[in-house]
CSV table of C-alpha atoms in Angstrom, one decimal:
chain,number,residue,atom,x,y,z
R,1,GLU,CA,150.8,117.5,17.2
R,2,PRO,CA,151.0,114.2,19.2
R,3,ALA,CA,153.5,112.0,17.4
R,4,SER,CA,156.6,109.8,17.9
R,5,LEU,CA,159.9,111.8,17.8
R,6,SER,CA,162.0,111.1,14.8
R,7,LEU,CA,165.7,110.8,14.6
R,8,HIS,CA,165.8,114.1,12.8
R,9,GLN,CA,163.9,115.8,15.6
R,10,ILE,CA,166.2,114.2,18.2
R,11,ARG,CA,169.3,115.6,16.5
R,12,HIS,CA,167.7,119.0,16.4
R,13,LEU,CA,166.8,118.9,20.1
R,14,VAL,CA,170.2,117.6,21.2
R,15,ALA,CA,172.0,120.2,19.2
R,16,GLN,CA,170.4,122.9,21.5
R,17,PHE,CA,171.9,121.2,24.6
R,18,PRO,CA,175.6,120.5,23.7
R,19,THR,CA,176.4,119.4,27.3
R,20,VAL,CA,173.6,116.9,27.6
R,21,GLU,CA,174.7,113.7,29.4
R,22,ARG,CA,171.4,111.8,29.8
R,23,VAL,CA,168.4,111.3,27.6
R,24,VAL,CA,165.1,109.7,28.7
R,25,LEU,CA,163.1,108.4,25.8
R,26,HIS,CA,159.7,108.1,27.2
R,27,GLY,CA,156.7,110.3,27.9
R,28,VAL,CA,153.1,109.5,27.0
R,29,GLY,CA,152.9,106.1,25.3
R,30,GLU,CA,155.1,103.1,24.7
R,31,PRO,CA,158.5,103.9,23.3
R,32,LEU,CA,158.8,100.6,21.4
R,33,LEU,CA,156.0,101.8,19.1
R,34,ASN,CA,158.5,104.3,17.7
R,35,ARG,CA,160.0,102.6,14.6
R,36,GLU,CA,163.1,104.8,14.8
R,37,LEU,CA,163.8,104.1,18.4
R,38,ALA,CA,166.9,101.8,17.8
R,39,LYS,CA,168.4,104.4,15.3
R,40,ILE,CA,167.8,107.1,17.9
R,41,ILE,CA,169.6,105.1,20.6
R,42,VAL,CA,172.5,104.3,18.3
R,43,TRP,CA,172.9,108.0,17.4
R,44,LEU,CA,172.8,109.1,21.0
R,45,LYS,CA,175.3,106.5,22.1
R,46,GLY,CA,177.6,107.8,19.4
R,47,LYS,CA,177.6,111.0,21.4
R,48,GLU,CA,178.4,109.1,24.6
R,49,ILE,CA,175.0,110.0,26.1
R,50,TYR,CA,173.4,107.8,28.7
R,51,VAL,CA,170.1,106.5,27.3
R,52,LEU,CA,167.1,105.0,29.1
R,53,PHE,CA,163.4,104.5,28.8
R,54,ASN,CA,160.4,102.9,30.5
R,55,SER,CA,158.4,100.2,28.8
R,56,ASN,CA,155.4,98.0,29.6
R,57,GLY,CA,157.4,95.1,28.2
R,58,THR,CA,154.6,93.8,25.9
R,59,LEU,CA,156.5,94.4,22.6
R,60,ILE,CA,160.0,93.2,23.5
R,61,ASN,CA,160.0,90.3,21.1
R,62,LYS,CA,163.1,88.7,19.6
R,63,ARG,CA,163.6,91.4,17.0
R,64,TRP,CA,163.4,94.2,19.6
R,65,ARG,CA,165.5,92.4,22.1
R,66,GLU,CA,168.3,92.1,19.6
R,67,ALA,CA,167.9,95.7,18.5
R,68,LEU,CA,168.1,97.0,22.0
R,69,VAL,CA,171.1,95.0,23.0
R,70,ASP,CA,172.9,95.9,19.7
R,71,SER,CA,172.0,99.6,20.1
R,72,GLY,CA,174.0,100.0,23.3
R,73,LEU,CA,170.9,101.1,25.3
R,74,ASP,CA,172.1,101.8,28.9
R,75,GLU,CA,168.9,101.1,30.8
R,76,ILE,CA,165.4,99.8,30.4
R,77,ARG,CA,162.8,100.1,33.2
R,78,LEU,CA,160.0,97.5,32.9
R,79,SER,CA,156.6,98.0,34.5
R,80,LEU,CA,155.0,94.7,35.4
R,81,ASP,CA,152.7,95.9,38.2
R,82,ALA,CA,151.7,92.5,39.5
R,83,ALA,CA,153.2,89.2,40.7
R,84,THR,CA,150.4,87.0,39.3
R,85,PRO,CA,148.4,86.9,36.0
R,86,GLU,CA,145.1,87.4,37.9
R,87,THR,CA,146.2,90.6,39.6
R,88,PHE,CA,147.8,91.9,36.4
R,89,ALA,CA,144.6,91.4,34.5
R,90,ARG,CA,142.6,93.2,37.2
R,91,VAL,CA,145.0,96.2,37.4
R,92,ARG,CA,146.0,96.5,33.7
R,93,GLY,CA,142.8,95.2,32.1
R,94,LYS,CA,144.5,92.8,29.8
R,95,PRO,CA,145.8,89.2,30.2
R,96,LEU,CA,149.4,89.9,29.1
R,97,PHE,CA,151.3,88.9,32.3
R,98,HIS,CA,152.8,85.8,30.7
R,99,VAL,CA,153.7,87.7,27.5
R,100,ILE,CA,155.7,90.2,29.5
R,101,VAL,CA,157.4,87.6,31.7
R,102,ARG,CA,158.4,85.6,28.6
R,103,ASN,CA,159.8,88.8,26.9
R,104,ILE,CA,161.8,89.6,30.0
R,105,GLN,CA,163.2,86.1,30.2
R,106,GLY,CA,164.2,86.4,26.5
R,107,LEU,CA,166.0,89.7,27.1
R,108,MET,CA,167.9,88.4,30.1
R,109,ALA,CA,168.8,85.2,28.2
R,110,LEU,CA,170.1,87.3,25.3
R,111,LYS,CA,172.2,89.4,27.6
R,112,ALA,CA,173.7,86.3,29.1
R,113,GLU,CA,174.3,84.7,25.7
R,114,THR,CA,176.0,87.8,24.2
R,115,GLY,CA,177.9,88.7,27.4
R,116,SER,CA,176.3,92.2,27.3
R,117,ARG,CA,176.2,94.2,30.5
R,118,THR,CA,173.6,96.5,29.0
R,119,PRO,CA,170.8,97.4,29.0
R,120,LEU,CA,170.5,97.4,32.8
R,121,VAL,CA,167.1,96.0,33.6
R,122,SER,CA,164.9,97.0,36.5
R,123,LEU,CA,161.4,95.9,37.4
R,124,TRP,CA,158.8,98.3,38.6
R,125,LEU,CA,155.6,97.9,40.6
R,126,THR,CA,153.0,100.6,41.1
R,127,GLY,CA,152.0,100.5,44.8
R,128,LEU,CA,148.2,100.0,44.8
R,129,ARG,CA,145.7,98.5,47.3
R,130,GLU,CA,145.5,95.6,44.9
R,131,THR,CA,149.2,95.0,44.5
R,132,LEU,CA,151.0,95.8,47.8
R,133,LYS,CA,150.1,92.5,49.2
R,134,GLU,CA,152.0,90.9,46.4
R,135,LEU,CA,155.2,92.9,47.0
R,136,SER,CA,157.3,90.1,48.4
R,137,ALA,CA,156.1,87.8,45.6
R,138,PHE,CA,157.0,90.5,43.1
R,139,ILE,CA,160.6,90.7,44.5
R,140,ARG,CA,160.9,86.9,44.3
R,141,LEU,CA,159.7,87.0,40.7
R,142,GLY,CA,162.2,89.7,39.8
R,143,HIS,CA,165.0,87.7,41.4
R,144,SER,CA,163.9,84.5,39.6
R,145,LEU,CA,164.2,86.5,36.3
R,146,GLY,CA,167.7,87.5,37.1
R,147,ILE,CA,166.8,91.1,37.9
R,148,ASP,CA,168.5,92.7,40.8
R,149,ARG,CA,166.9,96.2,40.8
R,150,ILE,CA,163.3,96.5,41.8
R,151,TYR,CA,161.4,99.7,42.4
R,152,LEU,CA,158.1,100.6,44.1
R,153,GLN,CA,156.4,103.7,42.7
R,154,ARG,CA,153.4,105.5,43.9
R,155,LEU,CA,150.2,105.9,41.8
R,156,VAL,CA,149.7,109.1,39.9
R,157,TYR,CA,146.1,109.6,38.8
R,158,TRP,CA,143.7,112.3,37.7
R,159,ASP,CA,141.0,112.8,40.3
R,160,GLY,CA,137.4,113.1,39.2
R,161,ASN,CA,137.7,111.0,36.1
R,162,SER,CA,134.6,108.9,35.1
R,163,ASP,CA,136.5,106.4,33.0
R,164,ASP,CA,136.7,102.9,34.7
R,165,ARG,CA,139.8,102.1,32.7
R,166,LEU,CA,141.8,104.9,34.5
R,167,ALA,CA,143.4,104.8,37.9
R,168,ARG,CA,141.1,105.7,40.8
R,169,PRO,CA,141.8,107.6,44.1
R,170,GLU,CA,140.7,104.6,46.2
R,171,GLN,CA,143.6,102.6,44.7
R,172,SER,CA,146.2,105.0,45.9
R,173,LEU,CA,148.4,104.3,49.0
R,174,PHE,CA,149.9,107.8,49.0
R,175,ASN,CA,149.4,109.5,52.4
R,176,SER,CA,147.2,106.6,53.5
R,177,LEU,CA,149.5,103.8,54.5
R,178,ARG,CA,148.1,101.5,57.2
R,179,LYS,CA,150.3,99.7,59.8
R,180,GLU,CA,149.8,96.4,57.9
R,181,ASP,CA,150.9,98.2,54.7
R,182,GLU,CA,154.0,99.4,56.3
R,183,GLN,CA,154.7,95.9,57.6
R,184,MET,CA,154.4,94.4,54.1
R,185,ILE,CA,156.9,96.9,52.9
R,186,LYS,CA,159.3,96.2,55.7
R,187,SER,CA,159.0,92.4,55.1
R,188,ALA,CA,159.7,93.1,51.4
R,189,GLU,CA,162.8,95.1,52.2
R,190,GLU,CA,164.1,92.3,54.4
R,191,LEU,CA,163.4,89.7,51.7
R,192,ALA,CA,165.2,91.8,49.1
R,193,CYS,CA,168.2,92.2,51.3
R,194,SER,CA,168.4,88.4,51.9
R,195,LEU,CA,168.2,87.8,48.1
R,196,GLY,CA,170.8,90.5,47.3
R,197,VAL,CA,168.2,92.6,45.4
R,198,SER,CA,168.2,96.4,45.4
R,199,PHE,CA,164.7,97.5,46.4
R,200,GLU,CA,164.0,101.2,46.2
R,201,ALA,CA,161.4,103.8,45.5
R,202,SER,CA,161.1,105.9,42.3
R,203,GLY,CA,161.8,109.2,44.1
R,204,ALA,CA,165.3,108.3,45.3
R,205,THR,CA,163.9,107.6,48.8
R,206,THR,CA,162.7,104.6,50.7
R,207,PRO,CA,159.6,102.7,49.5
R,208,SER,CA,157.6,103.5,52.7
R,209,THR,CA,158.5,107.2,52.6
R,210,SER,CA,157.6,107.5,49.0
R,211,LEU,CA,154.0,106.3,49.7
R,212,SER,CA,153.5,108.0,53.1
R,213,ASN,CA,154.4,111.7,52.4
R,214,ASP,CA,155.4,114.1,49.7
R,215,ASN,CA,159.1,114.3,50.4
R,216,SER,CA,160.0,112.2,47.4
R,217,ASP,CA,160.6,113.6,43.9
């Protein structure tokens, strides 16, 4: 049945893979809704396992920030998906841009205050028709937040859906990049390089390649 994994279940699963070195704590849904998440991370880190998860960043309040830093979490990947509040509201359907940015600022400030090198924080943008034009601004935003790892990922959607809240085929850039799209990506790569920011694609490939063909993971 759909549910959040418990620490008991995590222990049972890990016991079946004694050589596991890396655990990714996300799937369908927001990991921070799992009340046992911090305990799970602490237990996994006790076994010297690399732990990471994706988050939409909306729930990273002061309590969660402290819990994540204290837990020893290795990496958190934050999906912001826009460089402006207006675009975020159009893409995500909710006016939560400022909430997420404030939460990221709090997390980065706590890391600096405590001198903690973890969790490593990266910022993620889904490449859509609506968001690609903000790519350079997104990189500048990430840099201003103190984040030096920024990723562009391609849209995954279920074709044929009739729900306006879900992603639509016409939003996708995959296999349909135009010359102006490629130029925007190139400009963003040059900007990232000048700022000392790592700018990559989710499939361990270049941002342009990840959107233009299926060679990426």
